[in-house]
Amino acid sequence: MDASHPIEIEVLGAITEIDAATWDACACPEMADGGRPYDPFTTHRFLAALEASRSVGTGTGWAPRHLIARSAGEVIAVAPLYAKGHSQGEYIFDHNWAHAYERAGGRYYPKLQMAVPFTPATGRRFLTRPGWRDTGVAALVQGAVRLTEENGLSSLHITFCTEDEAALGAQMGLMARVSQQFHWENDHYADFNGFLAALSSRKRKTIRKERAEAQGFGGQIVALTGDAILPAHWDAFWNFYQDTGARKWGQPYLTRAFFDRAHATLRDDMLLVLALRDGRPVAGALNFIGRDVLYGRYWGCSEHHPCLHFELCYYQAIDFAIAHGLARVEAGAQGEHKLARGYLPVETHSLHWVRDAGFADAIAQYLAAERAAVSEEIDVLTGYGPFKRAQVEEQD
């Protein structure tokens, strides 16, 4: 590393303005050993799939403004960055901030968002080449703040960053926020029965009953990845996704073309769990596979069957994680119903910078109170978890 050269910051209007190898050398240098990335969401191929499919870009409220940091002409750090015209698809909610800002006479949107669109999964947001961590992070933070200031934008938000990044950002003057998700941790279980053995008797019986009821829906459950996923499977899953998206968000975030693009470039990173009746998919859950983590993302169905949602989204994910030695299943945003299925509450992290100093002070006070409330809620919810009491205390 040579830090004697000045760091140059460039803003890209599309991920295709940088080649995949250069981006991925910062986003997932761990792939140099031939293995998977820690998570696929910041890889060039994932972000390119979003842009090529027009899931982000003109008319979506997600305008790419990716940051590139160079030293002596060499790319040392990158970050996925977007100008946002709304607060949808982020899962770290700032709607109340926007309303208060605008009631006070300000213009909250557009804002800058350093994130993976529509993806509430923890991962690195300051993507640096090996050996350039401190310099690269500082350059990206300073570059993003300067971009916010120079364009007269209200704020910068860095969502679902790692805990280490949150600590670094706080040291650099950003405001840290803590939120909550439910994750399943693999305690070296040999199989699903090993996991069940760690639960209280009542919870163990409930899960066995749910699995039996779901698996008796009158068809077959298959878990597919790589070339086993066929293009025709996406036709069915698109219908599932549209139904769920319409009910949750008013309209789906991803376009149909995203799934075709993902099939071409990401199918080895995906686990598609389908319920088939007479050979026809009637429900499905889509997961993404990281090096140590399985990320649950989308679910939908064309027929309702009791407990099938729990089976496809949660129990099949646990089966896959155990079979492939993954450390954790992250089941996405929200959902206290996950608690009874072995998914315990954990903290997630974000960073924020607001241009107006008075408004920033008010948000800082709010975040301090929110952190205390989230910590207390995690303690309470963990106590209601399904694990035997001794194990819960040990995990705490």
XYZ file of C-alpha atoms in Angstrom:
396
model
C 0.000 0.000 0.000
C 1.293 3.462 -0.936
C -0.701 6.168 0.833
C 1.570 8.969 -0.434
C -0.570 9.557 -3.527
C -3.731 11.654 -3.293
C -6.970 9.698 -3.358
C -9.250 10.471 -6.282
C -13.007 9.896 -6.063
C -15.153 9.153 -9.103
C -18.922 8.729 -9.333
C -20.318 6.193 -11.809
C -23.816 6.331 -13.258
C -23.856 2.579 -13.952
C -22.037 -0.479 -12.649
C -21.043 -1.332 -16.230
C -18.724 1.721 -16.228
C -16.260 -0.408 -14.248
C -15.207 -3.907 -15.238
C -16.272 -6.830 -13.087
C -12.773 -7.958 -12.117
C -11.793 -4.497 -10.819
C -15.025 -4.084 -8.820
C -14.891 -7.605 -7.390
C -11.241 -7.204 -6.358
C -12.641 -4.760 -3.797
C -16.095 -6.264 -3.205
C -15.093 -9.906 -2.760
C -11.311 -10.410 -2.708
C -11.933 -13.624 -0.749
C -12.997 -15.271 -4.025
C -9.312 -15.420 -4.984
C -9.157 -18.805 -3.231
C -11.809 -20.182 -5.595
C -14.607 -20.121 -3.017
C -17.812 -18.151 -2.730
C -18.004 -14.491 -1.779
C -19.028 -13.789 1.797
C -22.289 -12.637 0.280
C -23.217 -12.260 -3.399
C -25.092 -8.984 -3.060
C -22.221 -6.543 -3.611
C -20.673 -8.540 -6.461
C -20.589 -6.897 -9.858
C -22.884 -9.587 -11.294
C -25.635 -8.977 -8.724
C -25.605 -5.197 -9.057
C -25.412 -5.527 -12.845
C -28.472 -7.798 -12.808
C -30.428 -5.110 -10.967
C -29.425 -2.425 -13.462
C -29.684 -4.487 -16.666
C -33.182 -5.638 -15.673
C -34.257 -2.038 -14.920
C -35.119 -2.997 -11.357
C -33.054 0.083 -10.462
C -32.363 3.124 -12.606
C -34.579 5.653 -14.357
C -38.091 5.799 -12.923
C -37.420 3.488 -9.964
C -36.240 5.992 -7.364
C -32.852 4.227 -7.284
C -30.360 6.135 -9.464
C -26.855 4.564 -9.416
C -24.099 6.836 -8.133
C -21.448 4.236 -7.338
C -18.284 5.556 -5.679
C -14.807 4.634 -6.878
C -11.617 5.582 -4.984
C -8.267 5.514 -6.787
C -4.677 5.913 -5.682
C -2.097 6.462 -8.425
C -4.680 5.296 -10.930
C -5.382 2.020 -9.114
C -8.896 1.338 -7.805
C -8.520 0.780 -4.065
C -12.137 0.996 -2.882
C -15.691 1.005 -4.230
C -19.179 1.382 -2.791
C -22.696 0.741 -4.133
C -24.380 4.138 -3.881
C -27.740 5.443 -5.090
C -29.606 8.725 -5.230
C -32.989 7.874 -3.725
C -36.263 9.586 -4.560
C -38.175 7.776 -1.796
C -37.541 5.432 1.143
C -38.946 2.211 -0.288
C -36.898 -0.978 -0.546
C -34.474 -0.066 2.249
C -35.848 -1.831 5.384
C -34.209 0.731 7.693
C -37.135 3.058 8.086
C -36.684 6.831 7.960
C -40.178 7.872 6.807
C -40.769 9.797 10.034
C -37.471 11.646 9.534
C -38.580 12.604 6.027
C -41.960 13.849 7.224
C -40.416 15.917 10.016
C -37.754 17.351 7.708
C -40.336 18.442 5.152
C -42.732 19.817 7.786
C -39.842 22.032 8.873
C -39.565 23.361 5.322
C -36.745 21.168 4.044
C -36.545 18.843 1.051
C -35.647 15.338 2.213
C -35.542 13.648 -1.196
C -33.384 12.958 -3.058
C -30.986 11.531 -0.521
C -27.962 9.260 -0.924
C -28.166 5.594 0.030
C -25.121 3.310 0.277
C -26.832 -0.049 0.165
C -27.853 -3.052 -1.884
C -31.348 -2.274 -3.198
C -34.220 -4.335 -1.774
C -31.780 -6.468 0.256
C -31.882 -6.312 4.071
C -28.764 -8.459 4.488
C -25.733 -7.437 6.526
C -22.520 -7.103 4.557
C -19.614 -4.803 3.851
C -20.582 -1.466 2.317
C -17.087 0.054 2.220
C -15.501 -2.334 -0.252
C -11.705 -2.083 -0.165
C -8.841 -3.964 -1.737
C -6.720 -5.950 0.759
C -4.243 -3.650 2.477
C -6.300 -0.505 1.830
C -8.996 -0.811 4.510
C -8.421 2.335 6.588
C -7.498 4.561 3.653
C -10.303 3.179 1.500
C -13.002 3.517 4.160
C -11.947 7.085 4.940
C -11.975 7.971 1.239
C -15.434 6.499 0.673
C -16.954 8.173 3.752
C -15.436 11.549 2.907
C -16.404 11.171 -0.751
C -20.022 10.269 0.045
C -20.394 13.138 2.548
C -18.862 15.601 0.089
C -21.183 14.376 -2.664
C -24.148 14.945 -0.339
C -23.002 18.453 0.557
C -22.032 19.583 -2.941
C -25.386 18.516 -4.366
C -27.401 20.113 -1.566
C -28.915 16.762 -0.547
C -30.509 16.251 2.834
C -28.690 13.152 4.005
C -26.540 10.074 3.503
C -27.562 6.610 4.728
C -25.365 3.505 4.866
C -27.615 0.559 5.629
C -26.981 -3.018 6.761
C -23.272 -2.386 7.167
C -21.177 -4.612 9.404
C -20.748 -3.904 13.106
C -17.066 -3.047 12.519
C -18.027 -0.563 9.793
C -20.605 0.992 12.097
C -17.909 1.538 14.728
C -15.514 3.020 12.155
C -18.206 5.298 10.756
C -19.130 6.543 14.235
C -15.476 7.432 14.846
C -15.609 9.504 11.633
C -18.645 11.480 12.775
C -21.507 9.479 11.276
C -24.528 8.615 13.414
C -24.875 4.909 14.219
C -28.279 3.243 14.260
C -29.199 -0.205 15.597
C -32.109 -2.260 14.298
C -33.201 -5.877 14.703
C -33.555 -9.046 12.659
C -34.014 -12.762 13.388
C -31.180 -15.152 12.515
C -30.685 -18.886 12.999
C -27.273 -19.963 14.258
C -25.778 -23.360 13.459
C -24.364 -24.781 16.686
C -22.501 -27.568 14.842
C -25.704 -29.565 14.430
C -25.309 -32.940 12.705
C -28.833 -32.789 11.303
C -32.237 -31.202 11.886
C -32.927 -33.577 14.784
C -29.763 -32.283 16.427
C -31.196 -28.789 16.224
C -34.529 -29.983 17.631
C -32.724 -31.594 20.563
C -31.579 -28.128 21.642
C -35.188 -26.904 21.954
C -37.630 -27.192 24.797
C -39.927 -30.203 24.548
C -43.022 -28.162 23.720
C -41.332 -26.189 20.926
C -39.777 -29.356 19.541
C -43.176 -31.017 19.271
C -44.669 -27.921 17.625
C -42.007 -27.809 14.920
C -42.321 -31.511 14.206
C -46.066 -31.093 13.866
C -45.650 -28.106 11.532
C -43.178 -29.961 9.338
C -45.399 -33.014 9.100
C -48.416 -30.900 8.203
C -46.497 -28.925 5.585
C -44.905 -31.975 3.996
C -48.285 -33.617 3.782
C -49.674 -30.896 1.507
C -50.159 -33.404 -1.302
C -47.010 -32.972 -3.334
C -43.213 -32.847 -3.312
C -40.739 -30.311 -1.934
C -37.502 -29.851 -3.886
C -34.432 -27.725 -3.155
C -32.686 -26.610 -6.338
C -29.489 -24.717 -7.060
C -27.233 -24.120 -10.033
C -28.152 -25.926 -13.246
C -30.976 -27.775 -11.460
C -32.908 -24.494 -11.575
C -34.624 -24.356 -14.949
C -35.753 -21.199 -16.753
C -39.346 -22.452 -16.512
C -39.104 -22.399 -12.721
C -38.794 -18.606 -12.880
C -42.137 -18.279 -14.621
C -43.806 -19.861 -11.616
C -41.697 -18.011 -9.083
C -42.390 -14.672 -10.791
C -46.101 -15.224 -10.182
C -45.390 -16.011 -6.527
C -43.174 -12.948 -6.184
C -45.713 -10.654 -7.847
C -48.449 -11.765 -5.472
C -46.310 -11.246 -2.368
C -44.895 -7.954 -3.656
C -48.327 -6.545 -4.422
C -49.555 -7.374 -0.925
C -46.436 -6.131 0.911
C -45.224 -3.154 -1.105
C -48.054 -2.302 -3.511
C -45.962 -3.426 -6.448
C -42.938 -5.720 -6.861
C -39.493 -4.138 -6.634
C -37.799 -6.542 -9.051
C -38.764 -6.851 -12.701
C -39.372 -10.140 -14.474
C -36.133 -9.583 -16.395
C -34.155 -9.689 -13.144
C -34.878 -13.381 -12.700
C -33.732 -14.154 -16.245
C -30.532 -12.198 -15.687
C -30.042 -13.852 -12.300
C -30.490 -17.272 -13.880
C -27.731 -16.469 -16.370
C -25.189 -15.065 -13.904
C -26.244 -15.947 -10.345
C -27.854 -19.395 -10.384
C -24.907 -20.956 -8.537
C -25.488 -18.357 -5.795
C -29.168 -19.238 -5.376
C -31.218 -21.902 -3.615
C -34.778 -22.164 -4.911
C -37.102 -24.263 -2.757
C -40.303 -25.260 -4.543
C -43.437 -27.105 -3.504
C -44.676 -29.129 -6.493
C -48.131 -30.611 -6.802
C -48.627 -32.882 -9.817
C -45.292 -31.542 -11.031
C -46.489 -27.932 -10.974
C -44.968 -25.362 -8.568
C -47.567 -24.052 -6.113
C -45.210 -22.258 -3.687
C -41.578 -21.255 -3.542
C -38.855 -19.583 -1.485
C -35.728 -17.994 -2.940
C -32.478 -17.867 -0.983
C -28.995 -16.615 -1.821
C -25.927 -18.593 -0.756
C -22.916 -16.925 0.840
C -19.660 -18.442 1.997
C -20.936 -18.991 5.543
C -24.515 -17.736 5.456
C -27.768 -18.596 3.697
C -29.865 -15.488 3.011
C -33.621 -15.938 2.797
C -35.101 -13.392 0.412
C -38.475 -14.018 -1.249
C -41.497 -16.247 -0.820
C -44.836 -16.655 -2.546
C -47.534 -19.152 -3.413
C -50.475 -19.775 -5.711
C -52.175 -22.149 -3.263
C -52.447 -21.883 0.494
C -51.436 -24.946 2.518
C -51.014 -24.880 6.319
C -47.431 -24.391 7.520
C -45.974 -24.542 4.000
C -44.530 -21.049 4.411
C -42.651 -22.117 7.554
C -41.370 -25.263 5.854
C -40.116 -23.644 2.660
C -38.712 -20.465 4.178
C -37.341 -21.562 7.548
C -37.027 -25.313 7.989
C -35.715 -26.092 4.499
C -33.200 -23.272 4.970
C -32.013 -24.861 8.227
C -31.731 -28.247 6.493
C -29.586 -26.721 3.747
C -27.368 -24.795 6.181
C -26.689 -27.889 8.276
C -26.020 -30.082 5.228
C -23.563 -27.552 3.764
C -21.866 -26.478 6.985
C -23.123 -22.899 6.887
C -22.884 -20.934 10.100
C -26.095 -18.966 9.900
C -29.425 -18.379 8.174
C -30.524 -14.761 7.847
C -34.250 -14.828 7.174
C -34.721 -11.215 6.091
C -36.448 -8.284 7.723
C -38.937 -8.337 10.594
C -41.143 -11.278 11.577
C -41.438 -12.206 15.249
C -43.069 -15.462 14.109
C -39.518 -16.588 13.277
C -38.686 -16.697 16.980
C -40.625 -19.893 17.670
C -38.814 -21.531 14.718
C -35.345 -21.088 16.209
C -34.456 -17.693 14.732
C -33.266 -15.412 17.544
C -33.165 -11.589 17.524
C -29.856 -9.927 16.685
C -28.699 -6.375 16.080
C -28.230 -4.946 12.601
C -26.390 -1.700 11.913
C -26.574 1.426 9.781
C -24.871 4.822 9.582
C -26.385 8.223 8.835
C -25.235 11.752 8.072
C -27.652 14.695 7.908
C -26.581 18.017 6.380
C -28.720 20.223 8.649
C -26.938 20.393 12.014
C -30.071 21.049 14.083
C -31.945 18.177 12.523
C -28.900 15.949 12.967
C -28.859 16.726 16.702
C -32.526 15.757 17.007
C -31.926 12.478 15.153
C -28.886 11.705 17.321
C -31.040 11.996 20.447
C -33.679 9.768 18.879
C -31.085 7.141 17.916
C -29.691 6.987 21.447
C -33.155 6.219 22.826
C -33.846 3.777 20.000
C -30.631 1.827 20.675
C -31.658 1.324 24.298
C -35.153 0.210 23.261
C -33.821 -2.253 20.657
C -31.386 -3.738 23.179
C -34.155 -4.205 25.718
C -36.467 -5.776 23.130
C -33.773 -8.232 22.034
C -33.273 -9.298 25.657
C -37.008 -9.820 26.152
C -37.549 -11.684 22.866
C -34.536 -13.933 23.417
C -36.115 -15.035 26.679
C -39.168 -16.183 24.732
C -37.064 -18.222 22.321
C -37.608 -21.962 21.827
C -34.237 -23.121 23.156
C -33.746 -24.883 26.446
C -33.109 -22.280 29.097
C -29.470 -23.256 29.712
C -28.645 -22.798 26.024
C -30.299 -19.391 25.789
C -28.283 -18.191 28.774
C -25.099 -19.591 27.216
C -25.805 -17.758 23.929
C -26.450 -14.528 25.810
